[in-house]
Coordinates of C-alpha atoms and ligand atoms in Angstrom, one line a residue:
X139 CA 0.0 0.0 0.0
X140 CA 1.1 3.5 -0.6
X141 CA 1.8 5.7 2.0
X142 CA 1.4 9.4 0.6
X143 CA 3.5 11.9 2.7
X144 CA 0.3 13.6 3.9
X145 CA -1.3 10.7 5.0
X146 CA -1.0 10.2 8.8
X147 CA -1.9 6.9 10.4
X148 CA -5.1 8.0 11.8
X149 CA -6.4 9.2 8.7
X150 CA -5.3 5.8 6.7
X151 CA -7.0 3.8 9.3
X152 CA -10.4 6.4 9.2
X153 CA -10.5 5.9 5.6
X154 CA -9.7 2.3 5.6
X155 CA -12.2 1.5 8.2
X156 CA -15.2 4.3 7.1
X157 CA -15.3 4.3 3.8
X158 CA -16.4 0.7 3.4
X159 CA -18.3 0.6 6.2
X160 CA -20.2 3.2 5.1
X161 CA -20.5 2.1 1.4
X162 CA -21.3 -1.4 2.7
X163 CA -24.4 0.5 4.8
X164 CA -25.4 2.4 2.0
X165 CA -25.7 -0.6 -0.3
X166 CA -28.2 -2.1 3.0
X167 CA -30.2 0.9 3.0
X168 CA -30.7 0.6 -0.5
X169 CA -31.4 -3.2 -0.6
X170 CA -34.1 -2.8 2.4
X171 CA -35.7 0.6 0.9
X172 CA -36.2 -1.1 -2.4
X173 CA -37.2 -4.5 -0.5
X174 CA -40.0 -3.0 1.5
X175 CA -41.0 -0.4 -2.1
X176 CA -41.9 -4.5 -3.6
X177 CA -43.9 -4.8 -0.7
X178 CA -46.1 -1.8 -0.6
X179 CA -46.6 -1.9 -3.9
X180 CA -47.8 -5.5 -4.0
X181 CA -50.2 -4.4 -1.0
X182 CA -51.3 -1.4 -2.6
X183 CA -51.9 -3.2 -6.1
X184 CA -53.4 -5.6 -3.6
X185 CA -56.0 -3.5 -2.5
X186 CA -57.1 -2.1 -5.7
X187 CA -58.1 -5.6 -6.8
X188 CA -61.1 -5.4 -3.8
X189 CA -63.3 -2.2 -6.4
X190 CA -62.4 -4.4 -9.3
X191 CA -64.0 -7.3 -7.6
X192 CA -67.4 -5.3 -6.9
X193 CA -67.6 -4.1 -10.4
X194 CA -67.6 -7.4 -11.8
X195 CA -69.9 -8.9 -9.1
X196 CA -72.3 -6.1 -10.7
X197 CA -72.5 -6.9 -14.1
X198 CA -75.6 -8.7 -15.9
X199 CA -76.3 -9.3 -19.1
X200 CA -79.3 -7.9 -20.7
X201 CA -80.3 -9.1 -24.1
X202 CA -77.1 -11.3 -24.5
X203 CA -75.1 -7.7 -23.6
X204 CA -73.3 -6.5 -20.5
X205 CA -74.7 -4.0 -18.0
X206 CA -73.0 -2.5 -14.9
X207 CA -75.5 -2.7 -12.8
X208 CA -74.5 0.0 -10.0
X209 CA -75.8 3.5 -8.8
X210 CA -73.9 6.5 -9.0
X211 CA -73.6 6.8 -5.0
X212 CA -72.2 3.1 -4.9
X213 CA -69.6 4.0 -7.0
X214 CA -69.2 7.2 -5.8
X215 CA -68.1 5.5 -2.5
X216 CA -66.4 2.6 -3.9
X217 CA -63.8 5.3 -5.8
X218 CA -63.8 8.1 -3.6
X219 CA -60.1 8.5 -1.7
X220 CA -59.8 10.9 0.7
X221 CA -56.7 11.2 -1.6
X222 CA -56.6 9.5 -4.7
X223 CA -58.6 10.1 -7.5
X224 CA -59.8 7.1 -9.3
X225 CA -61.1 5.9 -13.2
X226 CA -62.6 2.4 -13.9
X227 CA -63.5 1.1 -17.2
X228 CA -65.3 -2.0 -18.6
X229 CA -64.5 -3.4 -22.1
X230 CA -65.3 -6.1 -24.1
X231 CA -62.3 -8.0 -25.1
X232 CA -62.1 -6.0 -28.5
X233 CA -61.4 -2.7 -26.4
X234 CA -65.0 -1.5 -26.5
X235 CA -66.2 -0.1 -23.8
X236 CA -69.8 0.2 -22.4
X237 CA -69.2 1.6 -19.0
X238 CA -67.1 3.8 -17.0
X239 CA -65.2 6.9 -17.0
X240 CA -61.5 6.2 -17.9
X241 CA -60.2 5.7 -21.5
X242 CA -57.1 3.4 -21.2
X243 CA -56.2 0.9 -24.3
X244 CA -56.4 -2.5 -22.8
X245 CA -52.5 -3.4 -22.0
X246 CA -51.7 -6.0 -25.5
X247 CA -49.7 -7.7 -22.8
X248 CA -52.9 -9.4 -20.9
X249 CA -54.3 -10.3 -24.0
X250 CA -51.9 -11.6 -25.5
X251 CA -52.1 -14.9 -23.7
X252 CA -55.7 -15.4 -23.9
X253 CA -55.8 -14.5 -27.4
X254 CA -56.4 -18.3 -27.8
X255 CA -59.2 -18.6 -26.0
X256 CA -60.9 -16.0 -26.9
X257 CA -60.8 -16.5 -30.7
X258 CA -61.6 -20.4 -30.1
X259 CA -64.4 -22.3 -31.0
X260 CA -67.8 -22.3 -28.6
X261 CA -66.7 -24.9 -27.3
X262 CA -63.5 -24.0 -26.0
X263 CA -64.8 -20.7 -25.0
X264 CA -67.2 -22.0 -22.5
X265 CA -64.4 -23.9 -21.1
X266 CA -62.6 -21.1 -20.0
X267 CA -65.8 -19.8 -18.4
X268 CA -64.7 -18.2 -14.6
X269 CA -61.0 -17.7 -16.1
X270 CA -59.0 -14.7 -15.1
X271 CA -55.9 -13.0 -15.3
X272 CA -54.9 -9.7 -13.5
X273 CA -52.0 -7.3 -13.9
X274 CA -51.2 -3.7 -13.0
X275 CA -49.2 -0.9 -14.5
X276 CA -48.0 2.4 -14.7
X277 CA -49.8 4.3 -17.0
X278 CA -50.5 8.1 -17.6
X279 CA -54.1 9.7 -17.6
X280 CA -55.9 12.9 -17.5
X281 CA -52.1 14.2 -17.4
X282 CA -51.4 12.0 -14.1
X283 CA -49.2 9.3 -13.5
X284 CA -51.5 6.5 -12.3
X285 CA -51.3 2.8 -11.6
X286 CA -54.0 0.9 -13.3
X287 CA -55.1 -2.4 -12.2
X288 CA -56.7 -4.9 -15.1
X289 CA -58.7 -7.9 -15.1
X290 CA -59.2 -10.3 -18.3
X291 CA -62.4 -12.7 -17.2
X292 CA -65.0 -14.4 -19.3
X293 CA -68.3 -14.3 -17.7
X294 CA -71.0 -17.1 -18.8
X295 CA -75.0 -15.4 -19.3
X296 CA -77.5 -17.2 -18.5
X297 CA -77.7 -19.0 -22.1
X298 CA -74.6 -20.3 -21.4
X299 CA -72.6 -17.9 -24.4
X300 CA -69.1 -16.6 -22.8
X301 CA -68.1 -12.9 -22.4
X302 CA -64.7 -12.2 -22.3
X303 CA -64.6 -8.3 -20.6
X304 CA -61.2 -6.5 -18.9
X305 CA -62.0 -4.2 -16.1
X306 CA -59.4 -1.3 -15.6
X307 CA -59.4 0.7 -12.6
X308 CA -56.6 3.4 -12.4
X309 CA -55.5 5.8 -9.1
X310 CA -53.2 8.4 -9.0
X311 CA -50.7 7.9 -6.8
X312 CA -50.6 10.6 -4.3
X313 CA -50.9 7.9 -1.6
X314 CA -48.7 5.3 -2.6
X315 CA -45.8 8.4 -3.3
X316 CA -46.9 9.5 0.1
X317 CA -46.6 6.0 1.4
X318 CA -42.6 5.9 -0.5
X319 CA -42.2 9.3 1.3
X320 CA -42.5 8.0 5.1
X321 CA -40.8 4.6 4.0
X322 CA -37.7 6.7 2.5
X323 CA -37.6 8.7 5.8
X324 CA -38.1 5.3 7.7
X325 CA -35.2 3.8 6.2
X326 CA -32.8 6.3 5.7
X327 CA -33.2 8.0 9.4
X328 CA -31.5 4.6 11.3
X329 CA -29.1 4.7 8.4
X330 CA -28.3 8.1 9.4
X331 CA -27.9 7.7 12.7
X332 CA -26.1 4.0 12.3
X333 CA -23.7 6.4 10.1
X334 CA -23.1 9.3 12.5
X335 CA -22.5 6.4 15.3
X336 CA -20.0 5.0 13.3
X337 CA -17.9 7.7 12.2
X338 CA -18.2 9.0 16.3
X339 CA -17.4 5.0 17.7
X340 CA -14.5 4.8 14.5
X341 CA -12.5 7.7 15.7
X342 CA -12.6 7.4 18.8
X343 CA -11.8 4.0 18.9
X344 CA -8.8 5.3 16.8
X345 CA -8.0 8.4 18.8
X346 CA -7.8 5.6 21.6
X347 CA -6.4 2.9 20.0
X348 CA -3.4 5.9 18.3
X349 CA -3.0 7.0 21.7
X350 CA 0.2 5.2 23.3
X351 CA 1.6 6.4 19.8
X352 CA 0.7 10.0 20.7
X353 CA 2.2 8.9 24.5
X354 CA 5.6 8.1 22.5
X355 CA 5.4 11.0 20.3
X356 CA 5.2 13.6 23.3
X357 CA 7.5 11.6 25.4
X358 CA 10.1 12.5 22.7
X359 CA 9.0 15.5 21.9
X360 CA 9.0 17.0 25.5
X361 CA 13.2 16.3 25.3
X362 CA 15.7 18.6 25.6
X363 CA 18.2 18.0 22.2
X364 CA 21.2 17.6 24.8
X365 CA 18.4 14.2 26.5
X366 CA 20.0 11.2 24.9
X367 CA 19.0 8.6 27.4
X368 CA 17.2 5.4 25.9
X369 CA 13.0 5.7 25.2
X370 CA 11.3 3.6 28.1
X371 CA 10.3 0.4 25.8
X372 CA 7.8 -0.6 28.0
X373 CA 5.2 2.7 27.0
X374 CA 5.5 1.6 23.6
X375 CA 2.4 -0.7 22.1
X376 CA 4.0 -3.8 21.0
X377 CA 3.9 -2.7 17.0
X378 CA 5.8 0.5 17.8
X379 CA 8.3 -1.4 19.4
X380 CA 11.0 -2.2 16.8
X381 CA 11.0 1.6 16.0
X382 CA 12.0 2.4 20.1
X383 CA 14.5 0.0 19.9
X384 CA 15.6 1.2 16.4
X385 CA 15.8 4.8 18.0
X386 CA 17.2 3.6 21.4
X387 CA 19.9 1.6 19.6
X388 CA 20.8 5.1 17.4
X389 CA 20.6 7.7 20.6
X390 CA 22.6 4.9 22.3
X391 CA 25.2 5.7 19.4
X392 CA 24.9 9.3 19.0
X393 CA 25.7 9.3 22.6
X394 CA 28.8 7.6 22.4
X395 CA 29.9 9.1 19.9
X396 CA 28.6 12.5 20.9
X397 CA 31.0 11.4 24.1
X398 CA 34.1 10.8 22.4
X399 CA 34.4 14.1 20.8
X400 CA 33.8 15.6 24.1
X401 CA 36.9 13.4 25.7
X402 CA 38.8 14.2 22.5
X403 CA 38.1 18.2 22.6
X404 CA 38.6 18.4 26.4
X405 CA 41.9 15.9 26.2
X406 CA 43.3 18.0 23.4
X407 CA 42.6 21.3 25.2
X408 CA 44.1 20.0 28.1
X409 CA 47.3 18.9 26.5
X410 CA 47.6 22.0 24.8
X411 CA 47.7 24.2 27.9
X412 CA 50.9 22.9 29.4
X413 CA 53.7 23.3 26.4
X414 CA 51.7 26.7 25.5
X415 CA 51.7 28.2 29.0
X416 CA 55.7 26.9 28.7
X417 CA 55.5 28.7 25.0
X418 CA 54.1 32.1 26.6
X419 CA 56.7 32.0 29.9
X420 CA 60.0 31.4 27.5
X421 CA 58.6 34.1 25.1
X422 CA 57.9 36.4 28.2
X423 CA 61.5 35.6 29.7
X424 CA 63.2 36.6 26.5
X425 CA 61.1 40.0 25.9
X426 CA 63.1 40.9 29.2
X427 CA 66.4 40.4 28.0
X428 CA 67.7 43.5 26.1
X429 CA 66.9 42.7 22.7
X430 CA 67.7 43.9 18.9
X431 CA 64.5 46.2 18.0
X432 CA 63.4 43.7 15.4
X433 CA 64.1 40.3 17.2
X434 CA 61.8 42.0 20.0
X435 CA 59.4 42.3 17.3
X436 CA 59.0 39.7 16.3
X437 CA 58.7 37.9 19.8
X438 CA 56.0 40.3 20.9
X439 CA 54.2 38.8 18.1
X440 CA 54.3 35.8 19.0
X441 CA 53.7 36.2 23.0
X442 CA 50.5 37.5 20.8
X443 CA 49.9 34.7 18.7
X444 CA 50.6 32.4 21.8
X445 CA 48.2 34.4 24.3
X446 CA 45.1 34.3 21.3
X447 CA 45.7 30.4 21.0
X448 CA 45.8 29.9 24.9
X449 CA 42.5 31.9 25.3
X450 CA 41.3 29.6 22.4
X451 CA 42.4 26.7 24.4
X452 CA 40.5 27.9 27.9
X453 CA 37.4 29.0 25.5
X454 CA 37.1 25.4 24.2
X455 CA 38.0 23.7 27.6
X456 CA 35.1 25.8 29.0
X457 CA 32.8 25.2 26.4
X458 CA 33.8 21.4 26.9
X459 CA 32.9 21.8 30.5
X460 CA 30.1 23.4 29.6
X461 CA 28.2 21.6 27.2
X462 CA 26.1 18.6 28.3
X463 CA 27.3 15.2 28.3
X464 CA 30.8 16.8 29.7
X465 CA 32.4 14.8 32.0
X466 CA 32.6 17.6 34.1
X467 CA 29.5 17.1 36.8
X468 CA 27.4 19.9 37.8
X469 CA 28.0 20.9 41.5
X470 CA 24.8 23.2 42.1
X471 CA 24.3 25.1 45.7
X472 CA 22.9 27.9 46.3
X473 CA 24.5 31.1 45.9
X474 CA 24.5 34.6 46.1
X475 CA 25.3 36.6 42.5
X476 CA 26.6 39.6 44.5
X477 CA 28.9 37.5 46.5
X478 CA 29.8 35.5 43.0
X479 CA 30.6 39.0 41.2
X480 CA 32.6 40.5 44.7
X481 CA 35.0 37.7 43.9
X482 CA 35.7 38.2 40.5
X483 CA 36.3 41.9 40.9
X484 CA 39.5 42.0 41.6
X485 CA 40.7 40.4 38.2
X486 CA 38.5 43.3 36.2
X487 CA 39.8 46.2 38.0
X488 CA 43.1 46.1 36.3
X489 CA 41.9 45.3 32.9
X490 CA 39.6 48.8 33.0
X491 CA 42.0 50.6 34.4
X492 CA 44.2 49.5 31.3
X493 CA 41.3 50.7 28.9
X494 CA 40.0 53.5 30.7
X495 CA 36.5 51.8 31.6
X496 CA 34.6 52.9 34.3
X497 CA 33.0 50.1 35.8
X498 CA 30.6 50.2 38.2
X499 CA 28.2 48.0 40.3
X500 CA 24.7 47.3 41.6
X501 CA 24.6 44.3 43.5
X502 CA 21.8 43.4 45.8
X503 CA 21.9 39.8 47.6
X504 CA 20.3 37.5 44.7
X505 CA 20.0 34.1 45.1
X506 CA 19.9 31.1 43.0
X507 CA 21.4 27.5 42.6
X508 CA 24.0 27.6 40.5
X509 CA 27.3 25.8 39.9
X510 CA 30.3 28.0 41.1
X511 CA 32.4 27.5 38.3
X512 CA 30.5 27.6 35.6
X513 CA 28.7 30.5 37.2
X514 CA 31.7 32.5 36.9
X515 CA 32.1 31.3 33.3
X516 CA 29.3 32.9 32.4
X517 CA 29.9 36.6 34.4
X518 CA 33.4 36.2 33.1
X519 CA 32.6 36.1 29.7
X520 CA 29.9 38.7 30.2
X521 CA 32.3 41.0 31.2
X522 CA 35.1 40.2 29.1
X523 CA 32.9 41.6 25.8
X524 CA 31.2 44.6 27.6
X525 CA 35.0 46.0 28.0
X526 CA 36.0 44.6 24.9
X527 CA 33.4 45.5 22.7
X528 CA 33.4 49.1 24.5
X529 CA 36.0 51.9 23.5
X530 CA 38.1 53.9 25.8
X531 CA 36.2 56.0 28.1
X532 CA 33.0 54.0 28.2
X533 CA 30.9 52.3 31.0
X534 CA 30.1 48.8 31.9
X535 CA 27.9 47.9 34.7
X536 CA 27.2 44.9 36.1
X537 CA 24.1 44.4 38.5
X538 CA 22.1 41.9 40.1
X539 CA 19.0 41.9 41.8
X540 CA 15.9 40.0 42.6
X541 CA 12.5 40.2 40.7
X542 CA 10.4 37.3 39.7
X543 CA 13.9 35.5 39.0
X544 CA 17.4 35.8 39.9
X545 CA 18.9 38.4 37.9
X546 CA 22.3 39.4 36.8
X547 CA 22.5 42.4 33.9
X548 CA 26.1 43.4 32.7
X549 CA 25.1 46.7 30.5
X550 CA 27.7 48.3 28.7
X551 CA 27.6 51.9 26.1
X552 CA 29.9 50.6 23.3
X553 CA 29.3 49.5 19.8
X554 CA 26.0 47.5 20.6
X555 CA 25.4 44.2 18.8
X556 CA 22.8 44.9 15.4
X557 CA 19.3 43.1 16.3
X558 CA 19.6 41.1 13.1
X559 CA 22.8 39.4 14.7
X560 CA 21.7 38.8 18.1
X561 CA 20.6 35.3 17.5
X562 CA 24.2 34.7 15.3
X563 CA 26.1 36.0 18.0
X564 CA 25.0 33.1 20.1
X565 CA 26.5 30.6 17.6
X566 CA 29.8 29.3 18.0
X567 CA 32.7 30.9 16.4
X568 CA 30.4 33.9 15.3
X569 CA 32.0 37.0 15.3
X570 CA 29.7 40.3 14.2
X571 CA 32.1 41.2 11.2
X572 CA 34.5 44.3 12.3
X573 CA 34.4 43.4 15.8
X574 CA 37.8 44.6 17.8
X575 CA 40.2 42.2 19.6
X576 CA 41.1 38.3 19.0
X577 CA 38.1 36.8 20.6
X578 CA 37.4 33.4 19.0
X579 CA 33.9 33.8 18.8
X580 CA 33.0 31.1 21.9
X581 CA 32.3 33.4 24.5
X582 CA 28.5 33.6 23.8
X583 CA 28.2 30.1 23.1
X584 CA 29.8 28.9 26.4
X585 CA 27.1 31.5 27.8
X586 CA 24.6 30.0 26.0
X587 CA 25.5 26.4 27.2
X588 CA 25.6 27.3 30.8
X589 CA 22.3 29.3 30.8
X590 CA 20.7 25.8 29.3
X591 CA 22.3 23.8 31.8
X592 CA 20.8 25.8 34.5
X593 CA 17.6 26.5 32.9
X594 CA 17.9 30.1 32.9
X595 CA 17.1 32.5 30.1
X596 CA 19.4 34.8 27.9
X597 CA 17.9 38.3 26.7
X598 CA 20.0 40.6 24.8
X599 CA 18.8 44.0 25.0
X600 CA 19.0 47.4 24.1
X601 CA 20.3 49.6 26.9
X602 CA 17.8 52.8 28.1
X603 CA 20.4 55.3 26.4
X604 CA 20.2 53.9 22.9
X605 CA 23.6 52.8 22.4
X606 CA 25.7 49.3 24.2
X607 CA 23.9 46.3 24.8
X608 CA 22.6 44.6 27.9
X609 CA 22.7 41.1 28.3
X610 CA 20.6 39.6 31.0
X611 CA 20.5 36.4 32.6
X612 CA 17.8 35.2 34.5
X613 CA 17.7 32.2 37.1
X614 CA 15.6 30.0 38.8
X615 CA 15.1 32.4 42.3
X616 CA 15.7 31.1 45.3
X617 CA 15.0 32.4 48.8
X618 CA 17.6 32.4 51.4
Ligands
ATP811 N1 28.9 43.6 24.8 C1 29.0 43.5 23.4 N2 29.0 44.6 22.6 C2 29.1 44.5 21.3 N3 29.3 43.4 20.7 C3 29.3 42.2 21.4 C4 29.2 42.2 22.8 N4 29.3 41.0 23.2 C5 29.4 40.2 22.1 N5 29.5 40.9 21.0 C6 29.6 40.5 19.6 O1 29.3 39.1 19.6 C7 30.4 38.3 19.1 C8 30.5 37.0 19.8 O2 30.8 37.2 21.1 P1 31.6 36.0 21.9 O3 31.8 36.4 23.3 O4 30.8 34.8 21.6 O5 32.9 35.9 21.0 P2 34.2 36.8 21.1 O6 34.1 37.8 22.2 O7 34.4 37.3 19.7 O8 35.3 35.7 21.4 P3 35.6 35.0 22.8 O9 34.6 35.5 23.8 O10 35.4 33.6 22.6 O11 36.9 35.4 23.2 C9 31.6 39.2 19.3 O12 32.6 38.9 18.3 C10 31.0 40.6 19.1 O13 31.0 40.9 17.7
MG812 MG1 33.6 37.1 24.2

């Protein structure tokens, strides 16, 4: 069977299980309307045979001829419908008539098989003395449809010479279409409601029966993408089974693997540090040394070179650290921002002393769980781009205080980052183009990691004096 990408399950089983449940009850409601149409017909037809009957018990033969013998007010009640209007006729067997008010040809087909006798000898005439044959028809009259019912007979007279004579009586049909009217509505209204109950009992009994798919489907959903841990088999209906343990077996890889390069990046890292910190102390020994202009030079840029690739080195051993799956286990406890931010102070001061930056703070006691470490990461980094990205003679603040959450802002007044970059800037290795200084473009994204890890939020936002940016974290309060 074809699966069409826009089919889901629940509508290949709806039209799977509907559609020929309902074609097969049309097809029932068709067979028992036109069943129970036979039979009011045949009762109907029935019933018109009972006037036919008291017109022939009322004819006598006068001089060897036929004569209805009736009064108008018999046969006014004998034909008079409350609905219905009705015609009779009596012929000979030649077509002439010599009573009644309707003016049908007799039907060839109810002749046809007593042409024999009819036409036959005397003899054989008299033998079919107290034969009949009745049929009925549609027919139109007076511009009406109408059902006729006929009667072939041969009455004997008293001489013993037989008559052959067909009486028609026809009847408009505002009854019997009346009668199809109520049987129509009779028929189709449990069809109906059979059909309405069985869409309703159909999908439900698919919304149920879909339903520990729907279980799965949120259960996967609801994950973080860092949540690699196996799907619970076990919730899975039996059929769906093979896929969770297709899935598991592929998470179960990704996390491995997803593993390894986190040993590999944090090994390297690691490995680096040593020789380069070695690298940068030889480099820094030399510079003291009195040196040829040139040779200082060039050693100057490479104490350069070798402090960009160290900071590269601590960027991706933090992001390591940071990212989830890291062997590095989260130690949360409670702890004060303003406490967190006193500590780092010391190591700032210098640096915007060096740039002309006046920094300033606004600390109020802000709790929040929160791993030390990676706590200071995150301020560090903060920090690092407000007096980067900020000329000479600008301001950074950095403030925490308690709202909803636990709050820490570090605003500065430099270049600002443009509000179509501020999703990029998250990104790793994402520099806005023309930015200043040899970051390597993981600042934001070891931010970004540690805000997830602690399920706080990141806004980056514009500052109240329309230029800098200020980037706000927000944790998880807690009251101490
Ligand atoms: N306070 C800021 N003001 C202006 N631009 C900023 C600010 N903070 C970040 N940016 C922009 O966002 C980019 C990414 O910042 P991020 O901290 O991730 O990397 P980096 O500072 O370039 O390098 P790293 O932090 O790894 O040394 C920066 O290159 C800079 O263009
Ligand atoms: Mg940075």
């Amino acid at each position: 069977m074809m699966v069409r990408k826009s089919d889901s399950l629940r509508v290949l089983l709806l039209r799977w299980l509907l559609a020929p449940l309902l074609t097969l009850l049309a097809i029932a409601t068709l067979i028992s309307f036109y069943s129970v149409r036979v039979a009011t017909t045949r009762a109907f037809d029935r019933a018109l045979q009972d006037p036919i009957q008291a017109l022939v018990q009322r004819i006598v033969f006068v001089r060897g001829r036929p004569v209805l013998l009736m009064s108008q007010d018999s046969l006014r009640s004998l034909f008079t419908h409350v609905y219905d209007k009705a015609y009779f006729q009596i012929a000979d067997d030649s077509g002439k008539m010599f009573a009644g008010n309707l003016n049908l040809p007799i039907p060839p087909s109810l002749m046809e098989s007593q042409a024999g006798a009819s036409h036959s000898s005397r003899m054989s005439r008299l033998s079919t003395a107290g034969a009949s044959k009745l049929m009925f028809y549609n027919a139109r009259y007076a511009g009406r449809a109408v059902r006729v019912g006929a009667m072939w007979m041969v009455l004997v007279d008293t001489n013993g010479v037989a008559h052959p004579l067909v009486v028609q009586i026809a009847e408009t049909l505002i009854r019997r279409d009346r009668n199809l009217y109520e049987l129509l509505a009779l028929t189709l209204m449990p069809a109906l409601v059979i059909a309405l109950a069985a869409v309703a009992l159909v999908s439900q009994g698919i919304r149920r029966g879909l339903e520990p798919m729907e279980a799965l489907r949120r259960e996967i959903a609801s994950r973080s993408h860092t949540d690699l841990r196996p799907v619970p088999e076990e919730h899975a209906p039996l059929e769906a089974r093979p896929v969770v343990m297709a899935l598991n077996a592929l998470l179960s890889n990704l996390a491995a693997l997803i593993d390894g390069q986190h040993r590999f990046l944090a090994n390297a890292a690691h490995q680096l540090r040593t020789p380069l910190a070695g690298l940068q102390t030889q480099v820094e020994l030399l510079l003291r040394e009195p040196l040829p202009a040139d040779t200082a030079n060039v050693l100057h840029t490479l104490l350069d070179a070798t402090r960009r690739v160290t900071h590269l080195v601590n960027q991706l051993l933090a992001l390591a650290r940071a990212e989830p799956g890291a062997q590095y286990l989260l130690r949360l406890q409670p702890l004060n921002l303003a406490d967190v931010v006193e500590s780092m102070m010391a190591a700032w001061l210098p640096i915007a002393q060096e740039k002309n930056i006046d920094i300033g703070f606004e600390l109020q006691p802000t709790w929040c769980v929160a791993d030390k470490l990676l706590l200071q990461e995150l301020i560090g980094n903060l920090v690092d781009n407000a007096m980067r990205y900020t000329p000479a003679g600008g301001v950074v603040t950095v403030r925490c205080y308690r709202s909803e959450r636990a709050v820490i802002e570090v605003e500065d007044n430099g270049m600002g980052i443009p509000l179509n970059q501020r999703q990029n800037v998250l990104e790793r290795f994402y520099r806005v183009e023309g930015s200043p200084g040899n970051g390597c473009g993981l600042g934001l994204a070891i931010v970004t990691e540690i805000v997830r890890q602690h399920q706080a939020t990141l806004e980056i936002l514009d500052t109240g004096n329309g230029v800098g940016v200020c980037m706000r974290v927000s944790f998880v309060r807690r009251e101490h």
